[in-house]
mmCIF file of C-alpha atoms in Angstrom:
data_model
loop_
_atom_site.group_PDB
_atom_site.id
_atom_site.type_symbol
_atom_site.label_atom_id
_atom_site.label_comp_id
_atom_site.label_asym_id
_atom_site.label_seq_id
_atom_site.Cartn_x
_atom_site.Cartn_y
_atom_site.Cartn_z
ATOM 1 C CA MET A 93 18.395 20.126 -20.724
ATOM 2 C CA GLU A 94 19.545 16.794 -22.100
ATOM 3 C CA THR A 95 17.292 14.033 -21.363
ATOM 4 C CA ARG A 96 18.595 10.611 -20.155
ATOM 5 C CA ASP A 97 17.324 7.580 -21.836
ATOM 6 C CA ASP A 98 15.493 5.946 -18.282
ATOM 7 C CA GLY A 99 13.518 8.990 -17.594
ATOM 8 C CA ARG A 100 15.605 11.548 -15.958
ATOM 9 C CA LEU A 101 16.930 14.608 -16.301
ATOM 10 C CA ASP A 102 20.644 15.131 -16.352
ATOM 11 C CA GLY A 103 21.976 18.158 -13.777
ATOM 12 C CA HIS A 104 17.906 17.816 -12.385
ATOM 13 C CA ASP A 105 17.238 17.212 -9.194
ATOM 14 C CA GLU A 106 13.679 17.143 -10.364
ATOM 15 C CA PRO A 107 13.476 13.696 -12.687
ATOM 16 C CA PHE A 108 10.396 13.745 -14.926
ATOM 17 C CA ASP A 109 9.619 17.976 -15.056
ATOM 18 C CA GLY A 110 8.568 18.316 -19.499
ATOM 19 C CA ASP A 111 9.069 14.629 -19.568
ATOM 20 C CA ASP A 112 7.515 11.332 -19.877
ATOM 21 C CA GLY A 113 9.993 9.922 -17.847
ATOM 22 C CA GLY A 114 10.575 6.921 -19.765
ATOM 23 C CA ASP A 115 10.114 5.470 -22.791
ATOM 24 C CA ARG A 116 13.758 5.455 -24.219
ATOM 25 C CA PRO A 117 15.029 3.375 -21.463
ATOM 26 C CA PHE A 118 18.319 3.102 -22.732
ATOM 27 C CA GLU A 119 20.878 4.925 -25.664
ATOM 28 C CA GLY A 120 20.598 3.779 -28.255
ATOM 29 C CA ASP A 121 16.703 3.077 -28.125
ATOM 30 C CA ASP A 122 14.507 4.649 -30.851
ATOM 31 C CA GLY A 123 10.927 3.369 -29.115
ATOM 32 C CA ASP A 124 10.492 0.814 -32.211
ATOM 33 C CA ASP A 125 7.722 -2.094 -30.083
ATOM 34 C CA GLU A 126 10.177 -4.724 -31.795
ATOM 35 C CA PRO A 127 12.872 -4.718 -29.581
ATOM 36 C CA PHE A 128 15.208 -7.349 -31.589
ATOM 37 C CA ASP A 129 15.292 -6.836 -35.258
ATOM 38 C CA GLY A 130 15.510 -9.911 -37.411
ATOM 39 C CA ASP A 131 14.434 -12.159 -34.989
ATOM 40 C CA ASP A 132 11.114 -13.116 -33.488
ATOM 41 C CA GLY A 133 12.688 -12.542 -30.143
ATOM 42 C CA GLY A 134 10.741 -15.864 -28.671
ATOM 43 C CA ASP A 135 14.038 -17.317 -26.548
ATOM 44 C CA ARG A 136 14.458 -14.235 -25.320
ATOM 45 C CA ARG A 137 10.971 -13.987 -24.646
ATOM 46 C CA ASP A 138 11.253 -17.134 -22.410
ATOM 47 C CA ASP A 139 14.141 -15.671 -20.733
ATOM 48 C CA PHE A 140 13.290 -12.887 -19.806
ATOM 49 C CA GLU A 141 9.766 -13.818 -18.066
ATOM 50 C CA LYS A 142 11.728 -16.420 -16.807
ATOM 51 C CA ARG A 143 13.968 -14.399 -14.985
ATOM 52 C CA THR A 144 11.711 -11.687 -14.488
ATOM 53 C CA ALA A 145 9.102 -13.765 -12.627
ATOM 54 C CA PRO A 146 10.390 -13.410 -9.707
ATOM 55 C CA TYR A 147 10.471 -9.873 -8.851
ATOM 56 C CA ARG A 148 7.128 -9.484 -10.475
ATOM 57 C CA ARG A 149 5.442 -9.327 -6.270
ATOM 58 C CA GLU A 150 8.064 -7.856 -4.448
ATOM 59 C CA LEU A 151 7.950 -5.219 -7.239
ATOM 60 C CA LEU A 152 4.224 -5.172 -6.618
ATOM 61 C CA THR A 153 4.866 -4.191 -2.991
ATOM 62 C CA HIS A 154 7.401 -2.027 -3.948
ATOM 63 C CA CYS A 155 5.457 0.137 -6.084
ATOM 64 C CA TYR A 156 2.403 -0.258 -3.969
ATOM 65 C CA ARG A 157 4.156 1.286 -0.783
ATOM 66 C CA MET A 158 4.588 3.580 -3.433
ATOM 67 C CA LEU A 159 1.536 4.939 -4.651
ATOM 68 C CA GLY A 160 -0.807 3.487 -2.186
ATOM 69 C CA SER A 161 -3.526 2.026 -4.042
ATOM 70 C CA VAL A 162 -3.073 -1.830 -5.668
ATOM 71 C CA HIS A 163 -4.890 -1.661 -8.296
ATOM 72 C CA GLU A 164 -2.245 0.889 -9.802
ATOM 73 C CA ALA A 165 0.495 -0.599 -7.831
ATOM 74 C CA GLU A 166 -0.461 -3.978 -10.558
ATOM 75 C CA ASP A 167 -0.611 -1.292 -13.773
ATOM 76 C CA LEU A 168 2.525 0.181 -12.816
ATOM 77 C CA VAL A 169 4.462 -3.731 -12.801
ATOM 78 C CA GLN A 170 2.951 -4.266 -15.861
ATOM 79 C CA GLU A 171 4.373 -0.668 -17.564
ATOM 80 C CA THR A 172 7.689 -1.952 -15.790
ATOM 81 C CA MET A 173 8.045 -5.076 -17.159
ATOM 82 C CA LEU A 174 6.885 -4.116 -20.508
ATOM 83 C CA ARG A 175 9.719 -1.512 -21.084
ATOM 84 C CA ALA A 176 12.526 -3.317 -18.992
ATOM 85 C CA TRP A 177 11.831 -6.147 -22.173
ATOM 86 C CA LEU A 178 11.677 -3.585 -24.539
ATOM 87 C CA ALA A 179 15.107 -2.403 -23.684
ATOM 88 C CA TYR A 180 16.351 -6.266 -22.313
ATOM 89 C CA ASP A 181 18.763 -6.869 -25.744
ATOM 90 C CA ARG A 182 20.524 -3.586 -24.033
ATOM 91 C CA TYR A 183 20.606 -4.544 -20.467
ATOM 92 C CA ASP A 184 24.019 -4.614 -18.645
ATOM 93 C CA ALA A 185 24.099 -7.363 -16.031
ATOM 94 C CA GLY A 186 28.107 -5.776 -15.533
ATOM 95 C CA LEU A 187 26.202 -2.556 -15.018
ATOM 96 C CA ALA A 188 23.358 -3.351 -12.364
ATOM 97 C CA SER A 189 21.866 -6.791 -11.432
ATOM 98 C CA LEU A 190 18.498 -7.538 -12.831
ATOM 99 C CA ARG A 191 16.171 -6.844 -9.968
ATOM 100 C CA THR A 192 18.046 -3.508 -9.331
ATOM 101 C CA TRP A 193 17.784 -2.973 -13.176
ATOM 102 C CA LEU A 194 13.764 -4.030 -12.549
ATOM 103 C CA TYR A 195 13.486 -1.946 -9.558
ATOM 104 C CA ARG A 196 15.013 1.344 -10.958
ATOM 105 C CA ILE A 197 12.490 1.009 -14.228
ATOM 106 C CA ALA A 198 9.647 0.887 -11.530
ATOM 107 C CA THR A 199 10.907 3.661 -9.227
ATOM 108 C CA ASN A 200 10.354 5.819 -11.825
ATOM 109 C CA ARG A 201 7.507 5.259 -13.718
ATOM 110 C CA CYS A 202 6.122 5.974 -9.894
ATOM 111 C CA LEU A 203 7.563 8.290 -10.060
ATOM 112 C CA THR A 204 6.036 9.764 -13.226
ATOM 113 C CA ALA A 205 3.219 8.621 -12.556
ATOM 114 C CA LEU A 206 2.359 10.502 -9.670
ATOM 115 C CA ARG A 207 3.436 13.195 -11.348
ATOM 116 C CA GLY A 208 0.606 16.349 -10.965
ATOM 117 C CA ARG A 209 -1.868 13.646 -8.200
ATOM 118 C CA THR A 210 -2.687 14.267 -4.950
ATOM 119 C CA ARG A 211 -2.090 12.352 -1.757
ATOM 120 C CA ARG A 212 -4.127 9.230 -1.042
ATOM 121 C CA PRO A 213 -5.137 10.247 2.998
ATOM 122 C CA LEU A 214 -7.575 7.762 5.254
ATOM 123 C CA PRO A 215 -9.674 10.482 7.020
ATOM 124 C CA SER A 216 -8.116 10.546 9.991
ATOM 125 C CA GLY A 217 -5.380 12.557 7.348
ATOM 126 C CA LEU A 218 -8.560 14.749 5.919
ATOM 127 C CA VAL A 219 -10.764 16.628 8.369
ATOM 128 C CA GLY A 220 -10.628 16.403 11.674
ATOM 129 C CA ALA A 221 -12.184 13.473 14.167
ATOM 130 C CA LEU A 222 -16.687 14.156 14.994
ATOM 131 C CA GLU A 223 -17.933 13.639 18.364
ATOM 132 C CA ASP A 224 -21.310 12.623 17.487
ATOM 133 C CA PRO A 225 -21.886 9.596 16.135
ATOM 134 C CA GLY A 226 -25.265 10.013 15.160
ATOM 135 C CA ALA A 227 -23.194 12.405 12.537
ATOM 136 C CA PRO A 228 -25.305 12.141 8.885
ATOM 137 C CA MET A 229 -22.544 10.362 6.884
ATOM 138 C CA THR A 230 -20.799 12.440 4.178
ATOM 139 C CA LEU A 231 -18.823 10.065 1.560
ATOM 140 C CA GLY A 232 -15.824 11.705 0.103
ATOM 141 C CA ALA A 233 -17.136 10.440 -3.063
ATOM 142 C CA GLU A 234 -13.920 12.337 -5.575
ATOM 143 C CA VAL A 235 -11.270 11.391 -2.954
ATOM 144 C CA PRO A 236 -8.364 8.850 -4.551
ATOM 145 C CA TRP A 237 -8.403 7.128 -1.258
ATOM 146 C CA LEU A 238 -5.059 4.884 0.363
ATOM 147 C CA GLU A 239 -6.587 1.182 0.126
ATOM 148 C CA PRO A 240 -4.977 -2.054 2.201
ATOM 149 C CA PHE A 241 -2.467 -4.951 0.541
ATOM 150 C CA PRO A 242 -3.890 -8.027 0.440
ATOM 151 C CA ASP A 243 -0.799 -9.877 2.274
ATOM 152 C CA ARG A 244 -0.760 -12.910 -0.482
ATOM 153 C CA GLY A 245 0.673 -10.603 -2.627
ATOM 154 C CA ALA A 246 3.367 -9.336 -0.421
ATOM 155 C CA THR A 247 6.965 -10.597 -1.247
ATOM 156 C CA GLY A 248 10.461 -9.438 -1.325
ATOM 157 C CA PRO A 249 12.171 -7.141 1.560
ATOM 158 C CA VAL A 250 10.282 -5.703 4.074
ATOM 159 C CA PHE A 251 12.759 -3.879 6.000
ATOM 160 C CA GLY A 252 16.414 -2.729 5.510
ATOM 161 C CA ALA A 253 19.285 -1.589 7.550
ATOM 162 C CA GLY A 254 18.954 2.195 6.160
ATOM 163 C CA ALA A 255 17.564 3.516 9.843
ATOM 164 C CA ALA A 256 18.551 2.462 13.423
ATOM 165 C CA ALA A 257 16.081 0.150 14.932
ATOM 166 C CA GLY A 258 13.665 1.724 17.761
ATOM 167 C CA ASP A 259 14.564 5.577 16.114
ATOM 168 C CA PRO A 260 11.705 7.428 15.582
ATOM 169 C CA ALA A 261 12.280 9.884 12.966
ATOM 170 C CA GLY A 262 13.945 6.105 11.483
ATOM 171 C CA VAL A 263 10.528 3.868 11.664
ATOM 172 C CA VAL A 264 9.802 2.848 8.252
ATOM 173 C CA ALA A 265 13.043 0.027 8.474
ATOM 174 C CA ALA A 266 11.303 -1.358 11.440
ATOM 175 C CA ARG A 267 9.474 -5.195 11.052
ATOM 176 C CA GLY A 268 5.888 -2.921 9.647
ATOM 177 C CA SER A 269 7.258 -1.087 6.273
ATOM 178 C CA LEU A 270 3.954 -2.202 4.751
ATOM 179 C CA ARG A 271 1.967 -1.804 7.818
ATOM 180 C CA LEU A 272 -1.098 0.964 6.909
ATOM 181 C CA ALA A 273 -0.585 3.641 9.299
ATOM 182 C CA LEU A 274 2.711 3.628 7.901
ATOM 183 C CA ILE A 275 1.864 3.896 3.914
ATOM 184 C CA ALA A 276 -0.486 5.930 5.281
ATOM 185 C CA ALA A 277 1.957 8.621 7.116
ATOM 186 C CA MET A 278 4.237 8.247 3.576
ATOM 187 C CA GLN A 279 1.613 9.306 1.628
ATOM 188 C CA LEU A 280 2.370 12.904 3.503
ATOM 189 C CA LEU A 281 5.844 12.832 1.811
ATOM 190 C CA PRO A 282 6.583 14.879 -1.780
ATOM 191 C CA PRO A 283 6.967 11.253 -4.468
ATOM 192 C CA ARG A 284 10.848 12.022 -4.246
ATOM 193 C CA GLN A 285 11.359 11.944 -1.209
ATOM 194 C CA ARG A 286 9.250 8.915 -0.854
ATOM 195 C CA ALA A 287 11.270 6.770 -3.361
ATOM 196 C CA VAL A 288 14.349 8.006 -1.290
ATOM 197 C CA LEU A 289 12.835 6.719 1.752
ATOM 198 C CA ILE A 290 11.680 3.715 0.432
ATOM 199 C CA LEU A 291 15.130 2.985 -1.626
ATOM 200 C CA ARG A 292 17.397 3.510 0.920
ATOM 201 C CA ASP A 293 15.859 2.721 4.326
ATOM 202 C CA VAL A 294 13.124 -0.139 2.814
ATOM 203 C CA LEU A 295 15.172 -1.675 0.414
ATOM 204 C CA ALA A 296 18.949 -0.409 2.243
ATOM 205 C CA TRP A 297 20.171 0.953 -0.923
ATOM 206 C CA PRO A 298 23.436 2.833 -0.390
ATOM 207 C CA ALA A 299 23.649 6.267 -1.381
ATOM 208 C CA ALA A 300 24.911 6.499 -4.301
ATOM 209 C CA GLU A 301 22.813 4.289 -5.887
ATOM 210 C CA VAL A 302 19.760 5.517 -4.749
ATOM 211 C CA ALA A 303 21.347 8.643 -6.369
ATOM 212 C CA GLU A 304 21.908 7.136 -9.273
ATOM 213 C CA ALA A 305 18.823 5.772 -10.176
ATOM 214 C CA LEU A 306 16.755 8.943 -9.986
ATOM 215 C CA GLY A 307 19.769 11.134 -11.547
ATOM 216 C CA THR A 308 20.743 13.045 -8.442
ATOM 217 C CA SER A 309 23.482 13.704 -6.345
ATOM 218 C CA THR A 310 23.992 11.198 -3.418
ATOM 219 C CA ALA A 311 24.426 15.221 -1.463
ATOM 220 C CA SER A 312 20.436 15.062 -2.456
ATOM 221 C CA VAL A 313 19.483 12.074 -1.667
ATOM 222 C CA ASN A 314 20.488 12.078 2.044
ATOM 223 C CA SER A 315 19.342 15.408 2.608
ATOM 224 C CA ALA A 316 15.796 14.119 1.133
ATOM 225 C CA LEU A 317 15.852 10.974 3.732
ATOM 226 C CA GLN A 318 15.878 13.553 6.433
ATOM 227 C CA ARG A 319 13.431 15.625 5.169
ATOM 228 C CA ALA A 320 11.349 12.361 4.692
ATOM 229 C CA ARG A 321 12.477 10.925 8.384
ATOM 230 C CA ALA A 322 11.417 14.378 9.821
ATOM 231 C CA ARG A 323 8.184 14.760 8.403
ATOM 232 C CA LEU A 324 7.175 11.073 10.213
ATOM 233 C CA GLY A 325 8.318 12.238 13.365
ATOM 234 C CA GLU A 326 6.368 15.323 12.467
ATOM 235 C CA ALA A 327 3.474 12.849 11.686
ATOM 236 C CA GLY A 328 3.375 11.723 14.966
ATOM 237 C CA LEU A 329 4.294 7.918 13.497
ATOM 238 C CA THR A 330 4.399 5.873 16.388
ATOM 239 C CA GLU A 331 6.584 2.621 17.141
ATOM 240 C CA GLU A 332 3.669 0.647 18.307
ATOM 241 C CA GLU A 333 1.891 1.666 14.371
ATOM 242 C CA VAL A 334 4.254 -0.095 12.492
ATOM 243 C CA THR A 335 6.043 -2.839 15.018
ATOM 244 C CA GLU A 336 3.712 -6.378 14.649
ATOM 245 C CA PRO A 337 2.826 -7.319 17.635
ATOM 246 C CA PRO A 338 2.750 -11.557 17.806
ATOM 247 C CA ASP A 339 1.049 -13.336 15.781
ATOM 248 C CA HIS A 340 -0.604 -15.243 18.622
ATOM 249 C CA GLU A 341 -1.327 -11.816 20.341
ATOM 250 C CA GLN A 342 -2.668 -10.654 17.447
ATOM 251 C CA ARG A 343 -5.319 -14.060 17.167
ATOM 252 C CA ALA A 344 -6.351 -13.592 20.699
ATOM 253 C CA VAL A 345 -7.221 -10.244 19.938
ATOM 254 C CA ILE A 346 -9.658 -10.701 16.707
ATOM 255 C CA ASP A 347 -10.824 -13.929 17.878
ATOM 256 C CA ARG A 348 -12.566 -12.194 20.883
ATOM 257 C CA TYR A 349 -13.517 -9.167 18.673
ATOM 258 C CA LEU A 350 -15.044 -11.370 16.586
ATOM 259 C CA ARG A 351 -17.457 -13.563 18.658
ATOM 260 C CA ALA A 352 -18.874 -10.287 20.043
ATOM 261 C CA PHE A 353 -19.195 -8.601 16.937
ATOM 262 C CA GLU A 354 -21.119 -11.980 15.154
ATOM 263 C CA ASP A 355 -22.820 -11.754 18.909
ATOM 264 C CA ALA A 356 -23.613 -8.094 18.597
ATOM 265 C CA ASP A 357 -22.091 -7.853 22.368
ATOM 266 C CA LEU A 358 -21.328 -4.385 22.834
ATOM 267 C CA ASP A 359 -20.177 -4.521 25.853
ATOM 268 C CA ALA A 360 -17.609 -6.848 24.997
ATOM 269 C CA LEU A 361 -16.461 -4.709 21.629
ATOM 270 C CA ARG A 362 -16.228 -2.012 24.506
ATOM 271 C CA ALA A 363 -13.458 -4.028 26.566
ATOM 272 C CA LEU A 364 -11.638 -4.602 23.988
ATOM 273 C CA LEU A 365 -10.832 -1.111 22.876
ATOM 274 C CA THR A 366 -7.840 1.216 23.840
ATOM 275 C CA GLN A 367 -9.100 4.371 25.062
ATOM 276 C CA ASP A 368 -7.262 6.163 22.329
ATOM 277 C CA VAL A 369 -8.716 4.177 19.562
ATOM 278 C CA VAL A 370 -9.620 4.854 16.517
ATOM 279 C CA LEU A 371 -12.692 4.374 13.958
ATOM 280 C CA GLU A 372 -12.627 5.266 10.660
ATOM 281 C CA MET A 373 -14.361 4.271 7.154
ATOM 282 C CA PRO A 374 -12.870 5.234 3.717
ATOM 283 C CA PRO A 375 -14.942 6.393 1.719
ATOM 284 C CA VAL A 376 -17.267 8.440 4.307
ATOM 285 C CA LEU A 377 -15.476 11.519 6.110
ATOM 286 C CA ASN A 378 -16.569 10.087 9.457
ATOM 287 C CA TRP A 379 -13.963 9.051 11.634
ATOM 288 C CA TYR A 380 -14.458 8.557 15.346
ATOM 289 C CA VAL A 381 -11.648 8.859 18.838
ATOM 290 C CA GLY A 382 -12.382 6.859 22.310
ATOM 291 C CA PRO A 383 -14.557 3.314 23.451
ATOM 292 C CA ASP A 384 -17.731 5.736 23.642
ATOM 293 C CA ALA A 385 -17.613 6.701 19.770
ATOM 294 C CA TYR A 386 -16.846 3.476 18.728
ATOM 295 C CA VAL A 387 -19.017 1.516 20.577
ATOM 296 C CA ALA A 388 -21.930 4.021 20.128
ATOM 297 C CA PHE A 389 -20.745 3.729 15.920
ATOM 298 C CA ILE A 390 -21.060 -0.122 16.045
ATOM 299 C CA ALA A 391 -25.224 0.288 17.711
ATOM 300 C CA ARG A 392 -25.604 2.857 15.301
ATOM 301 C CA VAL A 393 -25.017 -0.042 12.504
ATOM 302 C CA PHE A 394 -26.717 -2.888 14.020
ATOM 303 C CA ALA A 395 -29.435 -0.662 14.222
ATOM 304 C CA MET A 396 -29.199 0.203 10.285
ATOM 305 C CA ARG A 397 -28.063 -3.135 8.807
ATOM 306 C CA GLY A 398 -29.225 -5.599 11.917
ATOM 307 C CA THR A 399 -27.158 -7.941 14.156
ATOM 308 C CA ASP A 400 -27.064 -10.822 11.782
ATOM 309 C CA TRP A 401 -22.725 -10.938 10.678
ATOM 310 C CA ARG A 402 -20.696 -13.520 10.124
ATOM 311 C CA LEU A 403 -16.931 -12.602 9.656
ATOM 312 C CA ARG A 404 -14.140 -14.113 7.884
ATOM 313 C CA PRO A 405 -10.313 -13.169 8.764
ATOM 314 C CA THR A 406 -7.982 -12.893 6.748
ATOM 315 C CA THR A 407 -4.744 -10.287 6.595
ATOM 316 C CA ALA A 408 -4.077 -7.099 4.757
ATOM 317 C CA ASN A 409 -0.562 -4.848 5.343
ATOM 318 C CA GLY A 410 0.464 -7.574 8.205
ATOM 319 C CA GLN A 411 -1.938 -6.774 10.046
ATOM 320 C CA PRO A 412 -5.240 -8.521 11.350
ATOM 321 C CA ALA A 413 -7.751 -7.765 9.043
ATOM 322 C CA LEU A 414 -11.883 -9.041 8.362
ATOM 323 C CA ALA A 415 -14.554 -9.833 6.008
ATOM 324 C CA ALA A 416 -17.762 -8.334 6.997
ATOM 325 C CA TYR A 417 -20.597 -9.845 5.834
ATOM 326 C CA VAL A 418 -24.612 -9.358 6.596
ATOM 327 C CA ARG A 419 -28.033 -10.922 6.371
ATOM 328 C CA ALA A 420 -30.562 -8.454 6.858
ATOM 329 C CA PRO A 421 -34.247 -8.991 7.633
ATOM 330 C CA GLY A 422 -35.874 -11.278 5.513
ATOM 331 C CA ASP A 423 -33.323 -12.176 3.593
ATOM 332 C CA ASP A 424 -31.000 -15.674 3.002
ATOM 333 C CA THR A 425 -27.951 -14.305 2.572
ATOM 334 C CA TYR A 426 -25.091 -12.556 3.409
ATOM 335 C CA ARG A 427 -23.573 -10.167 1.609
ATOM 336 C CA LEU A 428 -19.963 -8.457 1.717
ATOM 337 C CA HIS A 429 -20.404 -5.286 3.901
ATOM 338 C CA THR A 430 -16.738 -4.038 4.514
ATOM 339 C CA LEU A 431 -13.477 -4.902 4.959
ATOM 340 C CA GLN A 432 -12.097 -4.280 8.847
ATOM 341 C CA VAL A 433 -8.649 -3.756 9.290
ATOM 342 C CA PHE A 434 -7.344 -3.767 12.773
ATOM 343 C CA THR A 435 -4.083 -2.171 13.986
ATOM 344 C CA ALA A 436 -4.200 -4.468 17.367
ATOM 345 C CA THR A 437 -1.359 -3.789 20.275
ATOM 346 C CA HIS A 438 -0.912 -4.615 24.115
ATOM 347 C CA GLY A 439 -4.100 -6.967 23.591
ATOM 348 C CA ALA A 440 -6.749 -4.159 22.360
ATOM 349 C CA VAL A 441 -7.787 -2.576 19.508
ATOM 350 C CA SER A 442 -5.778 0.769 18.658
ATOM 351 C CA HIS A 443 -7.152 1.288 14.955
ATOM 352 C CA THR A 444 -9.429 0.165 12.242
ATOM 353 C CA VAL A 445 -9.949 1.642 8.943
ATOM 354 C CA VAL A 446 -12.932 -0.835 7.429
ATOM 355 C CA PHE A 447 -13.614 -0.290 4.023
ATOM 356 C CA GLN A 448 -16.395 -0.312 1.851
ATOM 357 C CA LEU A 449 -14.587 0.913 -1.907
ATOM 358 C CA PRO A 450 -15.063 -1.619 -5.029
ATOM 359 C CA THR A 451 -11.298 -1.985 -5.216
ATOM 360 C CA VAL A 452 -11.084 -3.098 -2.226
ATOM 361 C CA PHE A 453 -12.551 -6.117 -2.336
ATOM 362 C CA THR A 454 -11.606 -6.836 -5.948
ATOM 363 C CA ALA A 455 -8.119 -6.886 -4.630
ATOM 364 C CA PHE A 456 -8.450 -9.025 -1.970
ATOM 365 C CA GLY A 457 -10.703 -11.608 -4.005
ATOM 366 C CA LEU A 458 -14.058 -11.283 -1.626
ATOM 367 C CA ALA A 459 -16.710 -12.974 -2.710
ATOM 368 C CA GLU A 460 -19.640 -11.432 -2.672
ATOM 369 C CA GLU A 461 -22.140 -13.473 -1.119
ATOM 370 C CA TRP A 462 -20.605 -15.658 2.139
ATOM 371 C CA GLU A 463 -19.108 -19.220 1.140
ATOM 372 C CA ASP A 464 -18.946 -21.696 3.441
#
């Protein structure tokens, strides 16, 4: 089978099978690390950096949608830029815009990285909910957990015209295409379907352009898109989970939540929860549904950690979030405990994901100790 130089296999619906996926991005590339024979490439390097710099952050968002991990997305953006640089002298603006070319490389690199990997879930996508908030905490230490995305790195297109607004099977076209519930649901899709869904419904690429990027046919792209949308529908993803409420509404809810938490006021917390609220806490497998279990678990946390907390507002995946710091009895310092990401709809919290992962703390630049 013939290997294309952009990391795809001609005539094969599944790219990268038996290939490293893009070491030779274009015909004529001999894989030499010195792409400009006889020239130090200084001026062209400056030109490359200047032209590609505006796309780095949106490529980071794109790779995160594919991978569900911020640190892996950062690595893939670096790899994308390296491969683009090595092939820059052969880039033809007449065939594709620089942005399209970079997205093509990034998508194929992500697909290669995903080969043979398991998906990145949240606890609710892996095990059933528990009824006893006092149940022993079970760590999923070996699970590659889904990570939140710091909004300071989110730029570029968030939604496209690839699916009708309000269509449950095409909710990725809604404003919240970076929201945590959608990223988690997309992890259920095979990598190729995920790529097609993002390129078609988020970036609004024509089917023929997606087919060219992935080395397949337009019919295969349309089929993959149909299957991907159907799978999201089966996952029970709702419009409310991916549509952002007005900012002032979210801020009001989370401000009240912050005050209730810092006051250790469980009744006030309960009043801010929906009847089907979900609480989950990767890397812990335990998760709970309903205000009774939610509040009972928070009471357990207060009993274990104390009630002296400070919370700092931030955002993740276009959603409100709080960085939680706790001061233990006898300690004079508030220390980082968790990052809590909220889905707030209709004036109440409907889903809270509490992250206690070092990689998440690093990605969000959270200080280990409270700083006034």
